[in-house]
């Protein structure tokens, strides 16, 4: 009985083939190669010689040749040598390992064969049985950590690459390819050689019957910067130029997304690692180019042969996405609904309620992802230039109206950030935000209801009522998209301040950081809502565990909206209010549901919800549009909480309880009307296609002036004109960053518009030309407004460009290009807001994730 | 606390129900309707006659004169006007056969009248047109006569009008007169002679359905030509009546879709006869009364109608075609653009008041005539020269004629 140093009985030794093999042991720093050399010496298929590479000061052993590097060994080999067995100095092959490699390589006519690697110190833990990669060279073994070898992979097969820990390679090919790239890390070196062998027409296989124990002292290839850099170099060497033309940009994007995702998971090192790996490759670019040239001389097949053994997509992104989704599911898991085992979950009323509510959301916003939101009211497309929008925000330059110093609505920040993430697709970003807000709103309201002891199957239907009920419908009816998104975030902001104090200081910081981030996000969309969590924490104090101190601190997240709030302070209580005309029946229903919910036991939730619902409705028309929008959002959430309280689970049901449930159900049924259009209650597109004639090929510095008898017929905000309402848009058409106008108007433009309206000249185009107005669009029936004045004019040409509108082209048009924003220094207020946003995104989420990982 | 919470919630619900709906946002106050900053002279031509425009201004003003046709600007000239009168000879500015003119006056400090000469004479005021109905009265398509309706659109948008012709046989049914499209910067001529031949007395009602046009009409026959601008209807008209050797008719046209009763008050040498004549104008019809049946010699007729009508004096005879519109109101200050351009002017001043008024006529700023006009009587001032203006110390009605060998031309004064 022969036993190896691992104490495992050896397998029967096959008859040695005739092929001549030279073994090359590469020394691993800090590991004595003696055991490896001994194991090689014991091979049934004895190598003709054993070379030790990279061990200048190693003690000489009988039959072992010391060499400086692999290249010199290969170049000195006798042509009679068929194969070179490359083995790491921390590996210990079974005695039949080489024989199996040679036998299978001969049988399959493979140029490169790798061994099955087992973790040294364990009897049967798998490390590698050959690997696939993605197109970026990221290895994908398919093995789980600690997976036991049950011979489940024991079949000789072609693989993308084999580890350089133990590989048998044809001597002539190895020489032709220039050997192993010494600049590469161990795993990547195997990948590199495998790819080059395959490109040269060779076959790469893994031979599971060749077993090698590996101490993994040479590195495990788990993503250190050397491995990452080496993989990139291997990719740059192997692919044809045409493949690199698309792989390199995608590699950048993957690196960015991977870094971002990892940041959310609390791993900050990845981004610097990506950066270093690109810099390293930039530094090594000359040698990489030389290596590409060498490989091209022996290239036999195209990149398709490499693709055959690669997995689809990005391994890294899949891993990050998987981890993120696990964390997110945990967020929604207030009742452990999603995390429970399936059988248990589907017996839960909450689970069914959640699924049904999410189905309602999908129906209610179906048009968002089927045909887009369009442009209507305050719901406008993001535009094509997110970076420009961000720059405007930072420099305090508002493109609205004539353009000039002013605050941009903070919703531009997350909108542009997401748009960048989705490669500039504004409509995709907008749909994602909308869908996410509605989903988050429904789920968050349900979760808030649970936390306020109004849980049960109807809790998430409270979310449906909040997002689609009649206060929300009032917001949606005006197309107040930002307000609706704010409504979706609001329950999460309240959730952060309702609950017991965190168990540790680390946790406390984590919760504060998360709350700060949520409040900042909330402020981006509906700035006045940032005070709601604090108010709720104070109101519920005593009856529910709340965190008013934390709520007060997190309100600082509202700094994101500081420039906007300051600029619009003059119209906080004035301006054109939101349309808050409610149907008396709906008011009666909410009041009745609130009272019944209170009488049936949900006193505090019913009272607070009713007060928010009814108070918001009462006050919204009395204040300015921004505050009114926030009040309606609070009213919507209050209505949702009333519904949840009315529908909540009860141990016993009295007649009064049944009445409450009936009222809650009626609220849900009434809210379903909001699903009709599939746009979350928002009207159909009014402007996106109508203004195509402007946005398709705008001239530099051109603007369009829109005129209507009523302000709500125009996109976003409008100015009060003489007998009509009007606003300007730039050549991009209606975009989010132009939605909100400054509280003051341009006096010269006002004067020109008044002059045009008074019909004091037959050349109104000349009056409007200094403002860059190329197009004048009259909306709706304007027979008594500007349309009358424009009947007798000579320098505007009426064109049939948009249905339902009268479009004039200004023959006297002069481009007006104002000072570009890039020439402005960052505005201090805007910079403060941007800094708050950055802190919220990076610091807040990072700290929160850091805290979650700790005790 | 719980009962209090219930009460508060209930009160909030009641408050939301009882709170008045917020008022709809209102735009700023619409500016008052200013007088149009332009006038259009639709009758100008260079092919068969000479024509021109007399512009009267009372302050320095820069105007842009634009001749247009078939969607194009034929000629454009900036003219700096000094207070007084300026005459533009059309042939010096454009060679177009028909050359309507837009005068962008920029203010209401000027008025203009156009004139035609050779093979008859005609004058008509340059006008701003109207958003509503206008009427061209006093035409004929009898044998030897032609009656042409001119629809001008000097503006940037398309105009569409419906024309209703009315004659002694009632409202004409001619489908080609409906939905006439007048393109931007264009003149559309409607040859009523071809469409409705043989009408002894023909008027046209022009109703815009889109945009704005400035209408006018030219009536030729018996070696003379008459021209008139489109007149806006009014329930009240003053028509000074001259003594002429030809037949003169009072033509009344009602553009409304209902019958319009009216009465005529007659002022002549024999005194004042209120309601001397009463009749009803058919819906969208006209009524023609020989003036000699009403007025003995010179005098005036006041038309008082139950609805908006248009009233003109129409002179038709051998070698004479002329239309002199009435004036819808009396005033103390009158401008007479075009008077004197085709010959000496006979200014008809009627004083409807019960007291005598003093009238002074100026030409080029110099007084050329002055007289007392007795109460309820007509005075005639024969003057020569251009830039004719009239001032009175009481409200009077003013029209004018030019009687010459080539025919008769006349127009109403322009109340200032």
PDB file of N, CA, C and O in Angstrom, chain A residues 321-373:
ATOM      1  N   UNK A 321     -25.680  41.905  -7.953  1.00  0.00           N
ATOM      2  CA  UNK A 321     -27.130  42.002  -8.013  1.00  0.00           C
ATOM      3  C   UNK A 321     -27.786  41.019  -7.076  1.00  0.00           C
ATOM      4  O   UNK A 321     -28.769  41.341  -6.392  1.00  0.00           O
ATOM      5  N   UNK A 322     -27.223  39.839  -7.033  1.00  0.00           N
ATOM      6  CA  UNK A 322     -27.794  38.824  -6.154  1.00  0.00           C
ATOM      7  C   UNK A 322     -27.696  39.257  -4.685  1.00  0.00           C
ATOM      8  O   UNK A 322     -28.650  39.156  -3.922  1.00  0.00           O
ATOM      9  N   UNK A 323     -26.530  39.782  -4.337  1.00  0.00           N
ATOM     10  CA  UNK A 323     -26.359  40.223  -2.945  1.00  0.00           C
ATOM     11  C   UNK A 323     -27.281  41.386  -2.616  1.00  0.00           C
ATOM     12  O   UNK A 323     -27.892  41.436  -1.552  1.00  0.00           O
ATOM     13  N   UNK A 324     -27.391  42.330  -3.568  1.00  0.00           N
ATOM     14  CA  UNK A 324     -28.252  43.483  -3.321  1.00  0.00           C
ATOM     15  C   UNK A 324     -29.707  43.054  -3.169  1.00  0.00           C
ATOM     16  O   UNK A 324     -30.423  43.541  -2.300  1.00  0.00           O
ATOM     17  N   UNK A 325     -30.144  42.170  -4.045  1.00  0.00           N
ATOM     18  CA  UNK A 325     -31.547  41.758  -3.961  1.00  0.00           C
ATOM     19  C   UNK A 325     -31.807  41.038  -2.640  1.00  0.00           C
ATOM     20  O   UNK A 325     -32.860  41.212  -2.035  1.00  0.00           O
ATOM     21  N   UNK A 326     -30.830  40.285  -2.181  1.00  0.00           N
ATOM     22  CA  UNK A 326     -31.005  39.629  -0.873  1.00  0.00           C
ATOM     23  C   UNK A 326     -31.204  40.674   0.217  1.00  0.00           C
ATOM     24  O   UNK A 326     -32.087  40.560   1.065  1.00  0.00           O
ATOM     25  N   UNK A 327     -30.374  41.728   0.140  1.00  0.00           N
ATOM     26  CA  UNK A 327     -30.483  42.771   1.169  1.00  0.00           C
ATOM     27  C   UNK A 327     -31.815  43.513   1.057  1.00  0.00           C
ATOM     28  O   UNK A 327     -32.440  43.850   2.043  1.00  0.00           O
ATOM     29  N   UNK A 328     -32.214  43.777  -0.202  1.00  0.00           N
ATOM     30  CA  UNK A 328     -33.457  44.518  -0.389  1.00  0.00           C
ATOM     31  C   UNK A 328     -34.658  43.719   0.103  1.00  0.00           C
ATOM     32  O   UNK A 328     -35.566  44.257   0.733  1.00  0.00           O
ATOM     33  N   UNK A 329     -34.653  42.453  -0.209  1.00  0.00           N
ATOM     34  CA  UNK A 329     -35.757  41.620   0.274  1.00  0.00           C
ATOM     35  C   UNK A 329     -35.828  41.668   1.793  1.00  0.00           C
ATOM     36  O   UNK A 329     -36.900  41.682   2.377  1.00  0.00           O
ATOM     37  N   UNK A 330     -34.666  41.725   2.386  1.00  0.00           N
ATOM     38  CA  UNK A 330     -34.647  41.800   3.844  1.00  0.00           C
ATOM     39  C   UNK A 330     -35.273  43.112   4.330  1.00  0.00           C
ATOM     40  O   UNK A 330     -35.893  43.168   5.376  1.00  0.00           O
ATOM     41  N   UNK A 331     -35.135  44.184   3.507  1.00  0.00           N
ATOM     42  CA  UNK A 331     -35.716  45.467   3.895  1.00  0.00           C
ATOM     43  C   UNK A 331     -37.233  45.390   3.967  1.00  0.00           C
ATOM     44  O   UNK A 331     -37.865  45.967   4.839  1.00  0.00           O
ATOM     45  N   UNK A 332     -37.805  44.732   2.972  1.00  0.00           N
ATOM     46  CA  UNK A 332     -39.254  44.669   2.893  1.00  0.00           C
ATOM     47  C   UNK A 332     -39.841  43.622   3.840  1.00  0.00           C
ATOM     48  O   UNK A 332     -41.029  43.390   3.831  1.00  0.00           O
ATOM     49  N   UNK A 333     -39.010  43.033   4.568  1.00  0.00           N
ATOM     50  CA  UNK A 333     -39.414  41.815   5.239  1.00  0.00           C
ATOM     51  C   UNK A 333     -39.890  42.097   6.656  1.00  0.00           C
ATOM     52  O   UNK A 333     -39.474  41.420   7.581  1.00  0.00           O
ATOM     53  N   UNK A 334     -40.744  43.081   6.785  1.00  0.00           N
ATOM     54  CA  UNK A 334     -41.205  43.448   8.117  1.00  0.00           C
ATOM     55  C   UNK A 334     -41.848  42.283   8.831  1.00  0.00           C
ATOM     56  O   UNK A 334     -41.625  42.039   9.996  1.00  0.00           O
ATOM     57  N   UNK A 335     -42.679  41.576   8.116  1.00  0.00           N
ATOM     58  CA  UNK A 335     -43.346  40.433   8.739  1.00  0.00           C
ATOM     59  C   UNK A 335     -42.665  39.123   8.362  1.00  0.00           C
ATOM     60  O   UNK A 335     -43.279  38.077   8.415  1.00  0.00           O
ATOM     61  N   UNK A 336     -41.436  39.251   7.917  1.00  0.00           N
ATOM     62  CA  UNK A 336     -40.690  38.086   7.445  1.00  0.00           C
ATOM     63  C   UNK A 336     -41.449  37.364   6.350  1.00  0.00           C
ATOM     64  O   UNK A 336     -41.338  36.153   6.196  1.00  0.00           O
ATOM     65  N   UNK A 337     -42.198  38.138   5.596  1.00  0.00           N
ATOM     66  CA  UNK A 337     -43.047  37.521   4.587  1.00  0.00           C
ATOM     67  C   UNK A 337     -42.231  36.880   3.499  1.00  0.00           C
ATOM     68  O   UNK A 337     -42.459  35.736   3.107  1.00  0.00           O
ATOM     69  N   UNK A 338     -41.268  37.638   3.005  1.00  0.00           N
ATOM     70  CA  UNK A 338     -40.533  37.133   1.862  1.00  0.00           C
ATOM     71  C   UNK A 338     -39.419  36.190   2.266  1.00  0.00           C
ATOM     72  O   UNK A 338     -38.959  35.403   1.451  1.00  0.00           O
ATOM     73  N   UNK A 339     -38.959  36.324   3.452  1.00  0.00           N
ATOM     74  CA  UNK A 339     -37.832  35.510   3.862  1.00  0.00           C
ATOM     75  C   UNK A 339     -38.275  34.173   4.447  1.00  0.00           C
ATOM     76  O   UNK A 339     -37.474  33.271   4.613  1.00  0.00           O
ATOM     77  N   UNK A 340     -39.490  34.077   4.780  1.00  0.00           N
ATOM     78  CA  UNK A 340     -39.944  32.800   5.313  1.00  0.00           C
ATOM     79  C   UNK A 340     -39.872  31.725   4.262  1.00  0.00           C
ATOM     80  O   UNK A 340     -39.828  32.020   3.065  1.00  0.00           O
ATOM     81  N   UNK A 341     -39.961  30.563   4.723  1.00  0.00           N
ATOM     82  CA  UNK A 341     -40.035  29.489   3.752  1.00  0.00           C
ATOM     83  C   UNK A 341     -41.333  29.616   2.982  1.00  0.00           C
ATOM     84  O   UNK A 341     -42.345  30.105   3.508  1.00  0.00           O
ATOM     85  N   UNK A 342     -41.300  29.192   1.734  1.00  0.00           N
ATOM     86  CA  UNK A 342     -42.426  29.446   0.842  1.00  0.00           C
ATOM     87  C   UNK A 342     -43.744  28.945   1.424  1.00  0.00           C
ATOM     88  O   UNK A 342     -44.757  29.627   1.405  1.00  0.00           O
ATOM     89  N   UNK A 343     -43.735  27.784   1.966  1.00  0.00           N
ATOM     90  CA  UNK A 343     -44.978  27.213   2.459  1.00  0.00           C
ATOM     91  C   UNK A 343     -45.599  28.095   3.525  1.00  0.00           C
ATOM     92  O   UNK A 343     -46.782  28.420   3.486  1.00  0.00           O
ATOM     93  N   UNK A 344     -44.747  28.547   4.415  1.00  0.00           N
ATOM     94  CA  UNK A 344     -45.246  29.382   5.499  1.00  0.00           C
ATOM     95  C   UNK A 344     -45.721  30.720   4.969  1.00  0.00           C
ATOM     96  O   UNK A 344     -46.767  31.240   5.364  1.00  0.00           O
ATOM     97  N   UNK A 345     -44.963  31.265   3.993  1.00  0.00           N
ATOM     98  CA  UNK A 345     -45.284  32.592   3.477  1.00  0.00           C
ATOM     99  C   UNK A 345     -46.649  32.609   2.815  1.00  0.00           C
ATOM    100  O   UNK A 345     -47.420  33.555   2.991  1.00  0.00           O
ATOM    101  N   UNK A 346     -46.952  31.598   2.054  1.00  0.00           N
ATOM    102  CA  UNK A 346     -48.210  31.625   1.305  1.00  0.00           C
ATOM    103  C   UNK A 346     -49.418  31.358   2.186  1.00  0.00           C
ATOM    104  O   UNK A 346     -50.546  31.450   1.725  1.00  0.00           O
ATOM    105  N   UNK A 347     -49.160  30.995   3.435  1.00  0.00           N
ATOM    106  CA  UNK A 347     -50.287  30.924   4.365  1.00  0.00           C
ATOM    107  C   UNK A 347     -50.546  32.260   5.036  1.00  0.00           C
ATOM    108  O   UNK A 347     -51.509  32.443   5.754  1.00  0.00           O
ATOM    109  N   UNK A 348     -49.674  33.242   4.798  1.00  0.00           N
ATOM    110  CA  UNK A 348     -49.792  34.545   5.450  1.00  0.00           C
ATOM    111  C   UNK A 348     -50.706  35.464   4.654  1.00  0.00           C
ATOM    112  O   UNK A 348     -50.547  35.632   3.439  1.00  0.00           O
ATOM    113  N   UNK A 349     -51.681  36.103   5.353  1.00  0.00           N
ATOM    114  CA  UNK A 349     -52.557  37.062   4.686  1.00  0.00           C
ATOM    115  C   UNK A 349     -51.750  38.248   4.179  1.00  0.00           C
ATOM    116  O   UNK A 349     -52.043  38.820   3.129  1.00  0.00           O
ATOM    117  N   UNK A 350     -50.698  38.616   4.953  1.00  0.00           N
ATOM    118  CA  UNK A 350     -49.857  39.734   4.543  1.00  0.00           C
ATOM    119  C   UNK A 350     -49.188  39.468   3.212  1.00  0.00           C
ATOM    120  O   UNK A 350     -49.062  40.367   2.371  1.00  0.00           O
ATOM    121  N   UNK A 351     -48.764  38.223   2.997  1.00  0.00           N
ATOM    122  CA  UNK A 351     -48.107  37.890   1.741  1.00  0.00           C
ATOM    123  C   UNK A 351     -49.072  38.045   0.574  1.00  0.00           C
ATOM    124  O   UNK A 351     -48.741  38.620  -0.463  1.00  0.00           O
ATOM    125  N   UNK A 352     -50.250  37.511   0.766  1.00  0.00           N
ATOM    126  CA  UNK A 352     -51.245  37.639  -0.302  1.00  0.00           C
ATOM    127  C   UNK A 352     -51.603  39.100  -0.532  1.00  0.00           C
ATOM    128  O   UNK A 352     -51.776  39.544  -1.666  1.00  0.00           O
ATOM    129  N   UNK A 353     -51.738  39.846   0.559  1.00  0.00           N
ATOM    130  CA  UNK A 353     -52.029  41.272   0.428  1.00  0.00           C
ATOM    131  C   UNK A 353     -50.934  41.990  -0.319  1.00  0.00           C
ATOM    132  O   UNK A 353     -51.204  42.824  -1.194  1.00  0.00           O
ATOM    133  N   UNK A 354     -49.693  41.644   0.001  1.00  0.00           N
ATOM    134  CA  UNK A 354     -48.563  42.269  -0.673  1.00  0.00           C
ATOM    135  C   UNK A 354     -48.569  41.958  -2.164  1.00  0.00           C
ATOM    136  O   UNK A 354     -48.410  42.834  -3.013  1.00  0.00           O
ATOM    137  N   UNK A 355     -48.760  40.674  -2.469  1.00  0.00           N
ATOM    138  CA  UNK A 355     -48.750  40.274  -3.878  1.00  0.00           C
ATOM    139  C   UNK A 355     -49.887  40.959  -4.632  1.00  0.00           C
ATOM    140  O   UNK A 355     -49.708  41.486  -5.737  1.00  0.00           O
ATOM    141  N   UNK A 356     -51.075  40.973  -4.014  1.00  0.00           N
ATOM    142  CA  UNK A 356     -52.211  41.605  -4.678  1.00  0.00           C
ATOM    143  C   UNK A 356     -51.968  43.100  -4.866  1.00  0.00           C
ATOM    144  O   UNK A 356     -52.260  43.667  -5.928  1.00  0.00           O
ATOM    145  N   UNK A 357     -51.409  43.737  -3.835  1.00  0.00           N
ATOM    146  CA  UNK A 357     -51.151  45.178  -3.937  1.00  0.00           C
ATOM    147  C   UNK A 357     -50.109  45.460  -5.020  1.00  0.00           C
ATOM    148  O   UNK A 357     -50.241  46.421  -5.785  1.00  0.00           O
ATOM    149  N   UNK A 358     -49.091  44.617  -5.095  1.00  0.00           N
ATOM    150  CA  UNK A 358     -48.084  44.813  -6.141  1.00  0.00           C
ATOM    151  C   UNK A 358     -48.682  44.582  -7.519  1.00  0.00           C
ATOM    152  O   UNK A 358     -48.308  45.258  -8.492  1.00  0.00           O
ATOM    153  N   UNK A 359     -49.606  43.647  -7.601  1.00  0.00           N
ATOM    154  CA  UNK A 359     -50.280  43.431  -8.884  1.00  0.00           C
ATOM    155  C   UNK A 359     -51.075  44.674  -9.274  1.00  0.00           C
ATOM    156  O   UNK A 359     -51.086  45.077 -10.441  1.00  0.00           O
ATOM    157  N   UNK A 360     -51.709  45.274  -8.282  1.00  0.00           N
ATOM    158  CA  UNK A 360     -52.459  46.509  -8.553  1.00  0.00           C
ATOM    159  C   UNK A 360     -51.505  47.602  -9.035  1.00  0.00           C
ATOM    160  O   UNK A 360     -51.808  48.351  -9.969  1.00  0.00           O
ATOM    161  N   UNK A 361     -50.346  47.679  -8.404  1.00  0.00           N
ATOM    162  CA  UNK A 361     -49.368  48.680  -8.826  1.00  0.00           C
ATOM    163  C   UNK A 361     -48.982  48.458 -10.286  1.00  0.00           C
ATOM    164  O   UNK A 361     -48.919  49.396 -11.093  1.00  0.00           O
ATOM    165  N   UNK A 362     -48.736  47.189 -10.615  1.00  0.00           N
ATOM    166  CA  UNK A 362     -48.334  46.886 -11.996  1.00  0.00           C
ATOM    167  C   UNK A 362     -49.419  47.315 -12.980  1.00  0.00           C
ATOM    168  O   UNK A 362     -49.130  47.866 -14.042  1.00  0.00           O
ATOM    169  N   UNK A 363     -50.659  47.043 -12.612  1.00  0.00           N
ATOM    170  CA  UNK A 363     -51.767  47.452 -13.484  1.00  0.00           C
ATOM    171  C   UNK A 363     -51.863  48.979 -13.521  1.00  0.00           C
ATOM    172  O   UNK A 363     -52.050  49.578 -14.584  1.00  0.00           O
ATOM    173  N   UNK A 364     -51.694  49.567 -12.371  1.00  0.00           N
ATOM    174  CA  UNK A 364     -51.873  51.020 -12.276  1.00  0.00           C
ATOM    175  C   UNK A 364     -50.811  51.819 -12.986  1.00  0.00           C
ATOM    176  O   UNK A 364     -51.053  52.975 -13.345  1.00  0.00           O
ATOM    177  N   UNK A 365     -49.653  51.248 -13.188  1.00  0.00           N
ATOM    178  CA  UNK A 365     -48.588  51.998 -13.870  1.00  0.00           C
ATOM    179  C   UNK A 365     -48.120  51.257 -15.119  1.00  0.00           C
ATOM    180  O   UNK A 365     -47.003  51.448 -15.577  1.00  0.00           O
ATOM    181  N   UNK A 366     -49.004  50.425 -15.657  1.00  0.00           N
ATOM    182  CA  UNK A 366     -48.599  49.601 -16.799  1.00  0.00           C
ATOM    183  C   UNK A 366     -48.133  50.431 -17.989  1.00  0.00           C
ATOM    184  O   UNK A 366     -47.187  50.064 -18.690  1.00  0.00           O
ATOM    185  N   UNK A 367     -48.794  51.567 -18.203  1.00  0.00           N
ATOM    186  CA  UNK A 367     -48.424  52.376 -19.367  1.00  0.00           C
ATOM    187  C   UNK A 367     -47.036  52.979 -19.207  1.00  0.00           C
ATOM    188  O   UNK A 367     -46.403  53.340 -20.191  1.00  0.00           O
ATOM    189  N   UNK A 368     -46.572  53.070 -17.959  1.00  0.00           N
ATOM    190  CA  UNK A 368     -45.269  53.695 -17.720  1.00  0.00           C
ATOM    191  C   UNK A 368     -44.179  52.891 -18.422  1.00  0.00           C
ATOM    192  O   UNK A 368     -43.280  53.453 -19.058  1.00  0.00           O
ATOM    193  N   UNK A 369     -44.270  51.573 -18.309  1.00  0.00           N
ATOM    194  CA  UNK A 369     -43.221  50.785 -18.960  1.00  0.00           C
ATOM    195  C   UNK A 369     -43.645  50.237 -20.314  1.00  0.00           C
ATOM    196  O   UNK A 369     -42.859  49.622 -21.006  1.00  0.00           O
ATOM    197  N   UNK A 370     -44.910  50.423 -20.673  1.00  0.00           N
ATOM    198  CA  UNK A 370     -45.334  49.994 -22.000  1.00  0.00           C
ATOM    199  C   UNK A 370     -45.164  51.109 -23.028  1.00  0.00           C
ATOM    200  O   UNK A 370     -44.681  50.893 -24.132  1.00  0.00           O
ATOM    201  N   UNK A 371     -45.583  52.303 -22.662  1.00  0.00           N
ATOM    202  CA  UNK A 371     -45.518  53.391 -23.637  1.00  0.00           C
ATOM    203  C   UNK A 371     -44.879  54.655 -23.087  1.00  0.00           C
ATOM    204  O   UNK A 371     -44.797  55.657 -23.783  1.00  0.00           O
ATOM    205  N   UNK A 372     -44.443  54.634 -21.850  1.00  0.00           N
ATOM    206  CA  UNK A 372     -43.810  55.822 -21.281  1.00  0.00           C
ATOM    207  C   UNK A 372     -44.841  56.758 -20.676  1.00  0.00           C
ATOM    208  O   UNK A 372     -46.047  56.609 -20.888  1.00  0.00           O
ATOM    209  N   UNK A 373     -44.351  57.715 -19.933  1.00  0.00           N
ATOM    210  CA  UNK A 373     -45.241  58.634 -19.222  1.00  0.00           C
ATOM    211  C   UNK A 373     -45.695  59.806 -20.080  1.00  0.00           C
ATOM    212  O   UNK A 373     -46.716  60.407 -19.829  1.00  0.00           O
TER     213      UNK A 373
END
